[in-house]
Amino acid sequence: MTKAGRSKPVVGLSGGIGSGKSTVASILADLGAAVISSDALNTLELASPEVQQTLIGWWGDSIRSPDGGVDRRKVSELVFGDESQRLRLQALLHPRIAARRSVLMADAEANPAVRMIVLDSPLLFEAGLDQLCDSVIFVDTAEELRKGRSEKVRHWAPGELKRRENSQYPLDMKRARADHMVQNNSTLTDLRQQVERVFAAVLAEFGERA
């Protein structure tokens, strides 16, 4: 039985920065899951005129992008260096993101083609989203791999990964609170096979065959 009497299990994705949660989410989507990405919802909110006006009112023109909007990278750098500003931003965005998420979850619940609802969020536990989940998958990836991806793909300076993760719950705690784990230290084929097994296991837990 799922929480809140839903007909489909809600699964949370957790893991460190650069662990490959988005890749796992993509595989789950291929298998029939509806993926709701907090990062995507965050991007939508940061693009809204109301939010942009508020942020520029707080922090001035220094966060403007060349097109006159808000530069996400500048906002990110600002808040990750100042906990009070990070909490301030979260207080603004999280209720708006939650409202969008609720609509998407209801749509997925009503869609007969959807077999599972996946919440892909970097702050799954910190934001209390695990309370919405019937099961949590932890994406376990070696720190050196995550560090390399962050520096190569995100162009972060050495030490930036650790600095940002220090503002989140410890990975050991997230790992311990997960119901399932996949290792993302090898090939994409290996990862897909693991995700397929977990997908089937979660459906079986809630009375459905993969």
mmCIF file with all atom_site columns, C-alpha atoms in Angstrom:
data_model
loop_
_atom_site.group_PDB
_atom_site.id
_atom_site.type_symbol
_atom_site.label_atom_id
_atom_site.label_alt_id
_atom_site.label_comp_id
_atom_site.label_asym_id
_atom_site.label_entity_id
_atom_site.label_seq_id
_atom_site.pdbx_PDB_ins_code
_atom_site.Cartn_x
_atom_site.Cartn_y
_atom_site.Cartn_z
_atom_site.occupancy
_atom_site.B_iso_or_equiv
_atom_site.pdbx_formal_charge
_atom_site.auth_seq_id
_atom_site.auth_comp_id
_atom_site.auth_asym_id
_atom_site.auth_atom_id
_atom_site.pdbx_PDB_model_num
ATOM 1   C CA . MET A 1 1   ? 0.000  0.000  0.000   1.00 0.00 ? 1   MET A CA 1
ATOM 2   C CA . THR A 1 2   ? 1.354  3.415  -0.942  1.00 0.00 ? 2   THR A CA 1
ATOM 3   C CA . LYS A 1 3   ? 1.206  6.514  1.212   1.00 0.00 ? 3   LYS A CA 1
ATOM 4   C CA . ALA A 1 4   ? -1.943 8.641  0.992   1.00 0.00 ? 4   ALA A CA 1
ATOM 5   C CA . GLY A 1 5   ? -3.760 5.827  -0.807  1.00 0.00 ? 5   GLY A CA 1
ATOM 6   C CA . ARG A 1 6   ? -2.049 6.473  -4.127  1.00 0.00 ? 6   ARG A CA 1
ATOM 7   C CA . SER A 1 7   ? -2.274 3.854  -6.860  1.00 0.00 ? 7   SER A CA 1
ATOM 8   C CA . LYS A 1 8   ? 1.377  4.290  -7.856  1.00 0.00 ? 8   LYS A CA 1
ATOM 9   C CA . PRO A 1 9   ? 4.524  4.269  -5.720  1.00 0.00 ? 9   PRO A CA 1
ATOM 10  C CA . VAL A 1 10  ? 6.393  7.532  -5.255  1.00 0.00 ? 10  VAL A CA 1
ATOM 11  C CA . VAL A 1 11  ? 10.159 7.032  -5.244  1.00 0.00 ? 11  VAL A CA 1
ATOM 12  C CA . GLY A 1 12  ? 12.756 9.560  -4.139  1.00 0.00 ? 12  GLY A CA 1
ATOM 13  C CA . LEU A 1 13  ? 16.234 9.796  -5.652  1.00 0.00 ? 13  LEU A CA 1
ATOM 14  C CA . SER A 1 14  ? 19.100 10.666 -3.343  1.00 0.00 ? 14  SER A CA 1
ATOM 15  C CA . GLY A 1 15  ? 22.876 10.812 -3.676  1.00 0.00 ? 15  GLY A CA 1
ATOM 16  C CA . GLY A 1 16  ? 25.820 13.158 -3.624  1.00 0.00 ? 16  GLY A CA 1
ATOM 17  C CA . ILE A 1 17  ? 26.438 16.003 -6.034  1.00 0.00 ? 17  ILE A CA 1
ATOM 18  C CA . GLY A 1 18  ? 27.647 14.571 -9.339  1.00 0.00 ? 18  GLY A CA 1
ATOM 19  C CA . SER A 1 19  ? 26.536 11.040 -8.441  1.00 0.00 ? 19  SER A CA 1
ATOM 20  C CA . GLY A 1 20  ? 24.451 10.623 -11.587 1.00 0.00 ? 20  GLY A CA 1
ATOM 21  C CA . LYS A 1 21  ? 20.946 11.016 -10.181 1.00 0.00 ? 21  LYS A CA 1
ATOM 22  C CA . SER A 1 22  ? 19.759 12.581 -13.432 1.00 0.00 ? 22  SER A CA 1
ATOM 23  C CA . THR A 1 23  ? 21.053 9.593  -15.392 1.00 0.00 ? 23  THR A CA 1
ATOM 24  C CA . VAL A 1 24  ? 19.220 7.211  -13.071 1.00 0.00 ? 24  VAL A CA 1
ATOM 25  C CA . ALA A 1 25  ? 16.098 9.359  -13.410 1.00 0.00 ? 25  ALA A CA 1
ATOM 26  C CA . SER A 1 26  ? 16.357 9.150  -17.204 1.00 0.00 ? 26  SER A CA 1
ATOM 27  C CA . ILE A 1 27  ? 16.568 5.350  -17.073 1.00 0.00 ? 27  ILE A CA 1
ATOM 28  C CA . LEU A 1 28  ? 13.552 5.217  -14.766 1.00 0.00 ? 28  LEU A CA 1
ATOM 29  C CA . ALA A 1 29  ? 11.656 7.427  -17.209 1.00 0.00 ? 29  ALA A CA 1
ATOM 30  C CA . ASP A 1 30  ? 12.485 4.974  -20.008 1.00 0.00 ? 30  ASP A CA 1
ATOM 31  C CA . LEU A 1 31  ? 10.978 2.211  -17.856 1.00 0.00 ? 31  LEU A CA 1
ATOM 32  C CA . GLY A 1 32  ? 7.700  4.054  -17.383 1.00 0.00 ? 32  GLY A CA 1
ATOM 33  C CA . ALA A 1 33  ? 8.235  6.430  -14.487 1.00 0.00 ? 33  ALA A CA 1
ATOM 34  C CA . ALA A 1 34  ? 7.123  10.043 -14.408 1.00 0.00 ? 34  ALA A CA 1
ATOM 35  C CA . VAL A 1 35  ? 10.147 12.011 -13.211 1.00 0.00 ? 35  VAL A CA 1
ATOM 36  C CA . ILE A 1 36  ? 9.609  15.279 -11.372 1.00 0.00 ? 36  ILE A CA 1
ATOM 37  C CA . SER A 1 37  ? 12.880 17.195 -11.148 1.00 0.00 ? 37  SER A CA 1
ATOM 38  C CA . SER A 1 38  ? 13.285 19.781 -8.418  1.00 0.00 ? 38  SER A CA 1
ATOM 39  C CA . ASP A 1 39  ? 16.120 21.372 -10.401 1.00 0.00 ? 39  ASP A CA 1
ATOM 40  C CA . ALA A 1 40  ? 13.824 21.788 -13.415 1.00 0.00 ? 40  ALA A CA 1
ATOM 41  C CA . LEU A 1 41  ? 11.102 23.318 -11.241 1.00 0.00 ? 41  LEU A CA 1
ATOM 42  C CA . ASN A 1 42  ? 13.702 25.584 -9.640  1.00 0.00 ? 42  ASN A CA 1
ATOM 43  C CA . THR A 1 43  ? 14.742 26.773 -13.112 1.00 0.00 ? 43  THR A CA 1
ATOM 44  C CA . LEU A 1 44  ? 11.122 27.544 -13.996 1.00 0.00 ? 44  LEU A CA 1
ATOM 45  C CA . GLU A 1 45  ? 10.658 29.575 -10.833 1.00 0.00 ? 45  GLU A CA 1
ATOM 46  C CA . LEU A 1 46  ? 13.891 31.521 -11.299 1.00 0.00 ? 46  LEU A CA 1
ATOM 47  C CA . ALA A 1 47  ? 12.630 32.457 -14.767 1.00 0.00 ? 47  ALA A CA 1
ATOM 48  C CA . SER A 1 48  ? 9.355  33.861 -13.450 1.00 0.00 ? 48  SER A CA 1
ATOM 49  C CA . PRO A 1 49  ? 9.178  37.698 -13.496 1.00 0.00 ? 49  PRO A CA 1
ATOM 50  C CA . GLU A 1 50  ? 7.820  37.819 -9.948  1.00 0.00 ? 50  GLU A CA 1
ATOM 51  C CA . VAL A 1 51  ? 10.721 35.831 -8.501  1.00 0.00 ? 51  VAL A CA 1
ATOM 52  C CA . GLN A 1 52  ? 13.297 37.712 -10.572 1.00 0.00 ? 52  GLN A CA 1
ATOM 53  C CA . GLN A 1 53  ? 11.948 41.041 -9.372  1.00 0.00 ? 53  GLN A CA 1
ATOM 54  C CA . THR A 1 54  ? 12.197 39.868 -5.763  1.00 0.00 ? 54  THR A CA 1
ATOM 55  C CA . LEU A 1 55  ? 15.764 38.602 -6.150  1.00 0.00 ? 55  LEU A CA 1
ATOM 56  C CA . ILE A 1 56  ? 16.991 41.757 -7.878  1.00 0.00 ? 56  ILE A CA 1
ATOM 57  C CA . GLY A 1 57  ? 15.330 43.731 -5.099  1.00 0.00 ? 57  GLY A CA 1
ATOM 58  C CA . TRP A 1 58  ? 17.341 41.728 -2.573  1.00 0.00 ? 58  TRP A CA 1
ATOM 59  C CA . TRP A 1 59  ? 20.720 41.551 -4.284  1.00 0.00 ? 59  TRP A CA 1
ATOM 60  C CA . GLY A 1 60  ? 20.749 44.262 -6.938  1.00 0.00 ? 60  GLY A CA 1
ATOM 61  C CA . ASP A 1 61  ? 21.863 44.310 -10.550 1.00 0.00 ? 61  ASP A CA 1
ATOM 62  C CA . SER A 1 62  ? 24.942 42.181 -9.828  1.00 0.00 ? 62  SER A CA 1
ATOM 63  C CA . ILE A 1 63  ? 22.851 39.027 -10.318 1.00 0.00 ? 63  ILE A CA 1
ATOM 64  C CA . ARG A 1 64  ? 21.371 40.115 -13.647 1.00 0.00 ? 64  ARG A CA 1
ATOM 65  C CA . SER A 1 65  ? 22.120 38.068 -16.755 1.00 0.00 ? 65  SER A CA 1
ATOM 66  C CA . PRO A 1 66  ? 22.978 39.732 -20.105 1.00 0.00 ? 66  PRO A CA 1
ATOM 67  C CA . ASP A 1 67  ? 19.353 39.355 -21.233 1.00 0.00 ? 67  ASP A CA 1
ATOM 68  C CA . GLY A 1 68  ? 18.110 41.272 -18.195 1.00 0.00 ? 68  GLY A CA 1
ATOM 69  C CA . GLY A 1 69  ? 16.921 38.249 -16.242 1.00 0.00 ? 69  GLY A CA 1
ATOM 70  C CA . VAL A 1 70  ? 18.630 36.530 -13.329 1.00 0.00 ? 70  VAL A CA 1
ATOM 71  C CA . ASP A 1 71  ? 21.946 34.686 -13.714 1.00 0.00 ? 71  ASP A CA 1
ATOM 72  C CA . ARG A 1 72  ? 21.465 31.323 -11.964 1.00 0.00 ? 72  ARG A CA 1
ATOM 73  C CA . ARG A 1 73  ? 25.201 30.802 -11.554 1.00 0.00 ? 73  ARG A CA 1
ATOM 74  C CA . LYS A 1 74  ? 25.611 34.135 -9.764  1.00 0.00 ? 74  LYS A CA 1
ATOM 75  C CA . VAL A 1 75  ? 22.656 33.398 -7.488  1.00 0.00 ? 75  VAL A CA 1
ATOM 76  C CA . SER A 1 76  ? 24.072 29.958 -6.727  1.00 0.00 ? 76  SER A CA 1
ATOM 77  C CA . GLU A 1 77  ? 27.505 31.358 -5.866  1.00 0.00 ? 77  GLU A CA 1
ATOM 78  C CA . LEU A 1 78  ? 25.939 33.975 -3.621  1.00 0.00 ? 78  LEU A CA 1
ATOM 79  C CA . VAL A 1 79  ? 23.717 31.672 -1.576  1.00 0.00 ? 79  VAL A CA 1
ATOM 80  C CA . PHE A 1 80  ? 26.162 28.807 -1.173  1.00 0.00 ? 80  PHE A CA 1
ATOM 81  C CA . GLY A 1 81  ? 28.574 31.203 0.458   1.00 0.00 ? 81  GLY A CA 1
ATOM 82  C CA . ASP A 1 82  ? 26.030 32.527 2.942   1.00 0.00 ? 82  ASP A CA 1
ATOM 83  C CA . GLU A 1 83  ? 23.669 30.242 4.842   1.00 0.00 ? 83  GLU A CA 1
ATOM 84  C CA . SER A 1 84  ? 21.281 33.045 5.784   1.00 0.00 ? 84  SER A CA 1
ATOM 85  C CA . GLN A 1 85  ? 20.870 34.018 2.126   1.00 0.00 ? 85  GLN A CA 1
ATOM 86  C CA . ARG A 1 86  ? 20.482 30.371 1.108   1.00 0.00 ? 86  ARG A CA 1
ATOM 87  C CA . LEU A 1 87  ? 17.676 29.906 3.632   1.00 0.00 ? 87  LEU A CA 1
ATOM 88  C CA . ARG A 1 88  ? 16.115 33.149 2.458   1.00 0.00 ? 88  ARG A CA 1
ATOM 89  C CA . LEU A 1 89  ? 16.093 31.927 -1.140  1.00 0.00 ? 89  LEU A CA 1
ATOM 90  C CA . GLN A 1 90  ? 14.707 28.541 -0.140  1.00 0.00 ? 90  GLN A CA 1
ATOM 91  C CA . ALA A 1 91  ? 11.895 30.198 1.811   1.00 0.00 ? 91  ALA A CA 1
ATOM 92  C CA . LEU A 1 92  ? 10.922 32.048 -1.360  1.00 0.00 ? 92  LEU A CA 1
ATOM 93  C CA . LEU A 1 93  ? 11.248 29.201 -3.844  1.00 0.00 ? 93  LEU A CA 1
ATOM 94  C CA . HIS A 1 94  ? 10.279 26.043 -1.972  1.00 0.00 ? 94  HIS A CA 1
ATOM 95  C CA . PRO A 1 95  ? 6.548  26.812 -1.519  1.00 0.00 ? 95  PRO A CA 1
ATOM 96  C CA . ARG A 1 96  ? 6.271  27.750 -5.191  1.00 0.00 ? 96  ARG A CA 1
ATOM 97  C CA . ILE A 1 97  ? 8.129  24.617 -6.262  1.00 0.00 ? 97  ILE A CA 1
ATOM 98  C CA . ALA A 1 98  ? 5.960  22.498 -3.939  1.00 0.00 ? 98  ALA A CA 1
ATOM 99  C CA . ALA A 1 99  ? 2.811  23.827 -5.602  1.00 0.00 ? 99  ALA A CA 1
ATOM 100 C CA . ARG A 1 100 ? 4.130  22.925 -9.054  1.00 0.00 ? 100 ARG A CA 1
ATOM 101 C CA . ARG A 1 101 ? 5.212  19.499 -7.789  1.00 0.00 ? 101 ARG A CA 1
ATOM 102 C CA . SER A 1 102 ? 1.759  18.750 -6.386  1.00 0.00 ? 102 SER A CA 1
ATOM 103 C CA . VAL A 1 103 ? 0.140  19.459 -9.750  1.00 0.00 ? 103 VAL A CA 1
ATOM 104 C CA . LEU A 1 104 ? 2.638  17.251 -11.590 1.00 0.00 ? 104 LEU A CA 1
ATOM 105 C CA . MET A 1 105 ? 2.190  14.422 -9.082  1.00 0.00 ? 105 MET A CA 1
ATOM 106 C CA . ALA A 1 106 ? -1.587 14.564 -9.501  1.00 0.00 ? 106 ALA A CA 1
ATOM 107 C CA . ASP A 1 107 ? -1.216 14.506 -13.286 1.00 0.00 ? 107 ASP A CA 1
ATOM 108 C CA . ALA A 1 108 ? 1.117  11.493 -13.083 1.00 0.00 ? 108 ALA A CA 1
ATOM 109 C CA . GLU A 1 109 ? -1.223 9.682  -10.710 1.00 0.00 ? 109 GLU A CA 1
ATOM 110 C CA . ALA A 1 110 ? -4.066 10.120 -13.203 1.00 0.00 ? 110 ALA A CA 1
ATOM 111 C CA . ASN A 1 111 ? -2.015 8.997  -16.219 1.00 0.00 ? 111 ASN A CA 1
ATOM 112 C CA . PRO A 1 112 ? -2.526 5.252  -16.873 1.00 0.00 ? 112 PRO A CA 1
ATOM 113 C CA . ALA A 1 113 ? 0.785  5.040  -18.755 1.00 0.00 ? 113 ALA A CA 1
ATOM 114 C CA . VAL A 1 114 ? 2.758  6.041  -15.648 1.00 0.00 ? 114 VAL A CA 1
ATOM 115 C CA . ARG A 1 115 ? 3.871  3.165  -13.424 1.00 0.00 ? 115 ARG A CA 1
ATOM 116 C CA . MET A 1 116 ? 5.889  5.056  -10.839 1.00 0.00 ? 116 MET A CA 1
ATOM 117 C CA . ILE A 1 117 ? 6.408  8.667  -9.762  1.00 0.00 ? 117 ILE A CA 1
ATOM 118 C CA . VAL A 1 118 ? 10.027 9.690  -9.161  1.00 0.00 ? 118 VAL A CA 1
ATOM 119 C CA . LEU A 1 119 ? 11.077 12.756 -7.190  1.00 0.00 ? 119 LEU A CA 1
ATOM 120 C CA . ASP A 1 120 ? 14.569 13.789 -8.307  1.00 0.00 ? 120 ASP A CA 1
ATOM 121 C CA . SER A 1 121 ? 15.777 16.331 -5.766  1.00 0.00 ? 121 SER A CA 1
ATOM 122 C CA . PRO A 1 122 ? 19.250 17.244 -4.459  1.00 0.00 ? 122 PRO A CA 1
ATOM 123 C CA . LEU A 1 123 ? 17.596 18.131 -1.130  1.00 0.00 ? 123 LEU A CA 1
ATOM 124 C CA . LEU A 1 124 ? 15.264 15.144 -0.830  1.00 0.00 ? 124 LEU A CA 1
ATOM 125 C CA . PHE A 1 125 ? 15.848 14.679 2.913   1.00 0.00 ? 125 PHE A CA 1
ATOM 126 C CA . GLU A 1 126 ? 16.704 18.276 3.760   1.00 0.00 ? 126 GLU A CA 1
ATOM 127 C CA . ALA A 1 127 ? 13.414 19.518 2.282   1.00 0.00 ? 127 ALA A CA 1
ATOM 128 C CA . GLY A 1 128 ? 11.401 16.691 3.838   1.00 0.00 ? 128 GLY A CA 1
ATOM 129 C CA . LEU A 1 129 ? 10.424 15.259 0.452   1.00 0.00 ? 129 LEU A CA 1
ATOM 130 C CA . ASP A 1 130 ? 11.262 11.762 1.662   1.00 0.00 ? 130 ASP A CA 1
ATOM 131 C CA . GLN A 1 131 ? 8.031  12.006 3.670   1.00 0.00 ? 131 GLN A CA 1
ATOM 132 C CA . LEU A 1 132 ? 6.140  11.949 0.361   1.00 0.00 ? 132 LEU A CA 1
ATOM 133 C CA . CYS A 1 133 ? 7.964  8.830  -0.797  1.00 0.00 ? 133 CYS A CA 1
ATOM 134 C CA . ASP A 1 134 ? 7.095  5.174  -0.504  1.00 0.00 ? 134 ASP A CA 1
ATOM 135 C CA . SER A 1 135 ? 10.707 4.240  -1.231  1.00 0.00 ? 135 SER A CA 1
ATOM 136 C CA . VAL A 1 136 ? 14.074 5.977  -1.676  1.00 0.00 ? 136 VAL A CA 1
ATOM 137 C CA . ILE A 1 137 ? 16.900 5.024  -4.040  1.00 0.00 ? 137 ILE A CA 1
ATOM 138 C CA . PHE A 1 138 ? 20.433 6.159  -3.182  1.00 0.00 ? 138 PHE A CA 1
ATOM 139 C CA . VAL A 1 139 ? 22.882 6.615  -6.066  1.00 0.00 ? 139 VAL A CA 1
ATOM 140 C CA . ASP A 1 140 ? 26.265 5.657  -4.638  1.00 0.00 ? 140 ASP A CA 1
ATOM 141 C CA . THR A 1 141 ? 29.258 7.032  -6.542  1.00 0.00 ? 141 THR A CA 1
ATOM 142 C CA . ALA A 1 142 ? 32.915 7.280  -5.553  1.00 0.00 ? 142 ALA A CA 1
ATOM 143 C CA . GLU A 1 143 ? 33.951 10.739 -4.392  1.00 0.00 ? 143 GLU A CA 1
ATOM 144 C CA . GLU A 1 144 ? 36.770 11.012 -6.937  1.00 0.00 ? 144 GLU A CA 1
ATOM 145 C CA . LEU A 1 145 ? 34.326 10.365 -9.777  1.00 0.00 ? 145 LEU A CA 1
ATOM 146 C CA . ARG A 1 146 ? 31.882 12.931 -8.420  1.00 0.00 ? 146 ARG A CA 1
ATOM 147 C CA . LYS A 1 147 ? 34.686 15.443 -7.952  1.00 0.00 ? 147 LYS A CA 1
ATOM 148 C CA . GLY A 1 148 ? 35.911 14.915 -11.519 1.00 0.00 ? 148 GLY A CA 1
ATOM 149 C CA . ARG A 1 149 ? 32.426 15.314 -12.978 1.00 0.00 ? 149 ARG A CA 1
ATOM 150 C CA . SER A 1 150 ? 31.774 18.466 -10.987 1.00 0.00 ? 150 SER A CA 1
ATOM 151 C CA . GLU A 1 151 ? 35.012 20.079 -12.138 1.00 0.00 ? 151 GLU A CA 1
ATOM 152 C CA . LYS A 1 152 ? 34.652 18.968 -15.770 1.00 0.00 ? 152 LYS A CA 1
ATOM 153 C CA . VAL A 1 153 ? 30.918 19.394 -16.365 1.00 0.00 ? 153 VAL A CA 1
ATOM 154 C CA . ARG A 1 154 ? 30.059 22.187 -13.931 1.00 0.00 ? 154 ARG A CA 1
ATOM 155 C CA . HIS A 1 155 ? 33.458 23.895 -14.160 1.00 0.00 ? 155 HIS A CA 1
ATOM 156 C CA . TRP A 1 156 ? 33.734 24.046 -10.380 1.00 0.00 ? 156 TRP A CA 1
ATOM 157 C CA . ALA A 1 157 ? 37.024 24.890 -8.730  1.00 0.00 ? 157 ALA A CA 1
ATOM 158 C CA . PRO A 1 158 ? 38.719 22.215 -6.595  1.00 0.00 ? 158 PRO A CA 1
ATOM 159 C CA . GLY A 1 159 ? 37.081 22.177 -3.178  1.00 0.00 ? 159 GLY A CA 1
ATOM 160 C CA . GLU A 1 160 ? 33.743 23.520 -4.419  1.00 0.00 ? 160 GLU A CA 1
ATOM 161 C CA . LEU A 1 161 ? 32.074 20.103 -4.272  1.00 0.00 ? 161 LEU A CA 1
ATOM 162 C CA . LYS A 1 162 ? 33.011 19.667 -0.626  1.00 0.00 ? 162 LYS A CA 1
ATOM 163 C CA . ARG A 1 163 ? 31.941 23.206 0.229   1.00 0.00 ? 163 ARG A CA 1
ATOM 164 C CA . ARG A 1 164 ? 28.499 22.692 -1.256  1.00 0.00 ? 164 ARG A CA 1
ATOM 165 C CA . GLU A 1 165 ? 27.990 19.272 0.262   1.00 0.00 ? 165 GLU A CA 1
ATOM 166 C CA . ASN A 1 166 ? 28.814 20.687 3.676   1.00 0.00 ? 166 ASN A CA 1
ATOM 167 C CA . SER A 1 167 ? 25.492 22.566 3.443   1.00 0.00 ? 167 SER A CA 1
ATOM 168 C CA . GLN A 1 168 ? 23.614 19.274 2.984   1.00 0.00 ? 168 GLN A CA 1
ATOM 169 C CA . TYR A 1 169 ? 23.003 16.221 5.152   1.00 0.00 ? 169 TYR A CA 1
ATOM 170 C CA . PRO A 1 170 ? 25.961 13.783 5.340   1.00 0.00 ? 170 PRO A CA 1
ATOM 171 C CA . LEU A 1 171 ? 26.013 11.156 2.603   1.00 0.00 ? 171 LEU A CA 1
ATOM 172 C CA . ASP A 1 172 ? 26.275 8.358  5.172   1.00 0.00 ? 172 ASP A CA 1
ATOM 173 C CA . MET A 1 173 ? 22.970 9.472  6.659   1.00 0.00 ? 173 MET A CA 1
ATOM 174 C CA . LYS A 1 174 ? 21.291 9.629  3.246   1.00 0.00 ? 174 LYS A CA 1
ATOM 175 C CA . ARG A 1 175 ? 22.656 6.205  2.366   1.00 0.00 ? 175 ARG A CA 1
ATOM 176 C CA . ALA A 1 176 ? 21.409 4.720  5.643   1.00 0.00 ? 176 ALA A CA 1
ATOM 177 C CA . ARG A 1 177 ? 17.907 6.116  5.142   1.00 0.00 ? 177 ARG A CA 1
ATOM 178 C CA . ALA A 1 178 ? 17.520 4.755  1.606   1.00 0.00 ? 178 ALA A CA 1
ATOM 179 C CA . ASP A 1 179 ? 15.561 1.605  0.804   1.00 0.00 ? 179 ASP A CA 1
ATOM 180 C CA . HIS A 1 180 ? 17.519 0.704  -2.331  1.00 0.00 ? 180 HIS A CA 1
ATOM 181 C CA . MET A 1 181 ? 20.968 1.539  -3.668  1.00 0.00 ? 181 MET A CA 1
ATOM 182 C CA . VAL A 1 182 ? 22.592 1.547  -7.103  1.00 0.00 ? 182 VAL A CA 1
ATOM 183 C CA . GLN A 1 183 ? 26.330 1.876  -7.711  1.00 0.00 ? 183 GLN A CA 1
ATOM 184 C CA . ASN A 1 184 ? 27.372 4.328  -10.416 1.00 0.00 ? 184 ASN A CA 1
ATOM 185 C CA . ASN A 1 185 ? 31.077 3.554  -10.603 1.00 0.00 ? 185 ASN A CA 1
ATOM 186 C CA . SER A 1 186 ? 31.164 1.519  -13.813 1.00 0.00 ? 186 SER A CA 1
ATOM 187 C CA . THR A 1 187 ? 29.488 1.593  -17.222 1.00 0.00 ? 187 THR A CA 1
ATOM 188 C CA . LEU A 1 188 ? 26.112 2.960  -18.263 1.00 0.00 ? 188 LEU A CA 1
ATOM 189 C CA . THR A 1 189 ? 25.068 -0.593 -19.169 1.00 0.00 ? 189 THR A CA 1
ATOM 190 C CA . ASP A 1 190 ? 25.869 -1.785 -15.663 1.00 0.00 ? 190 ASP A CA 1
ATOM 191 C CA . LEU A 1 191 ? 23.977 1.140  -14.143 1.00 0.00 ? 191 LEU A CA 1
ATOM 192 C CA . ARG A 1 192 ? 20.931 0.481  -16.331 1.00 0.00 ? 192 ARG A CA 1
ATOM 193 C CA . GLN A 1 193 ? 20.851 -3.165 -15.258 1.00 0.00 ? 193 GLN A CA 1
ATOM 194 C CA . GLN A 1 194 ? 20.922 -2.153 -11.606 1.00 0.00 ? 194 GLN A CA 1
ATOM 195 C CA . VAL A 1 195 ? 18.170 0.420  -12.108 1.00 0.00 ? 195 VAL A CA 1
ATOM 196 C CA . GLU A 1 196 ? 16.003 -2.109 -13.939 1.00 0.00 ? 196 GLU A CA 1
ATOM 197 C CA . ARG A 1 197 ? 16.327 -4.503 -10.986 1.00 0.00 ? 197 ARG A CA 1
ATOM 198 C CA . VAL A 1 198 ? 15.425 -1.793 -8.489  1.00 0.00 ? 198 VAL A CA 1
ATOM 199 C CA . PHE A 1 199 ? 12.500 -0.652 -10.640 1.00 0.00 ? 199 PHE A CA 1
ATOM 200 C CA . ALA A 1 200 ? 11.123 -4.200 -10.654 1.00 0.00 ? 200 ALA A CA 1
ATOM 201 C CA . ALA A 1 201 ? 11.743 -4.582 -6.919  1.00 0.00 ? 201 ALA A CA 1
ATOM 202 C CA . VAL A 1 202 ? 9.876  -1.381 -6.054  1.00 0.00 ? 202 VAL A CA 1
ATOM 203 C CA . LEU A 1 203 ? 6.899  -2.359 -8.201  1.00 0.00 ? 203 LEU A CA 1
ATOM 204 C CA . ALA A 1 204 ? 6.886  -5.801 -6.578  1.00 0.00 ? 204 ALA A CA 1
ATOM 205 C CA . GLU A 1 205 ? 6.846  -4.206 -3.128  1.00 0.00 ? 205 GLU A CA 1
ATOM 206 C CA . PHE A 1 206 ? 3.623  -2.471 -4.101  1.00 0.00 ? 206 PHE A CA 1
ATOM 207 C CA . GLY A 1 207 ? 1.977  -5.424 -5.781  1.00 0.00 ? 207 GLY A CA 1
ATOM 208 C CA . GLU A 1 208 ? 2.795  -4.820 -9.436  1.00 0.00 ? 208 GLU A CA 1
ATOM 209 C CA . ARG A 1 209 ? 5.022  -6.711 -11.817 1.00 0.00 ? 209 ARG A CA 1
ATOM 210 C CA . ALA A 1 210 ? 7.607  -4.926 -13.941 1.00 0.00 ? 210 ALA A CA 1
#
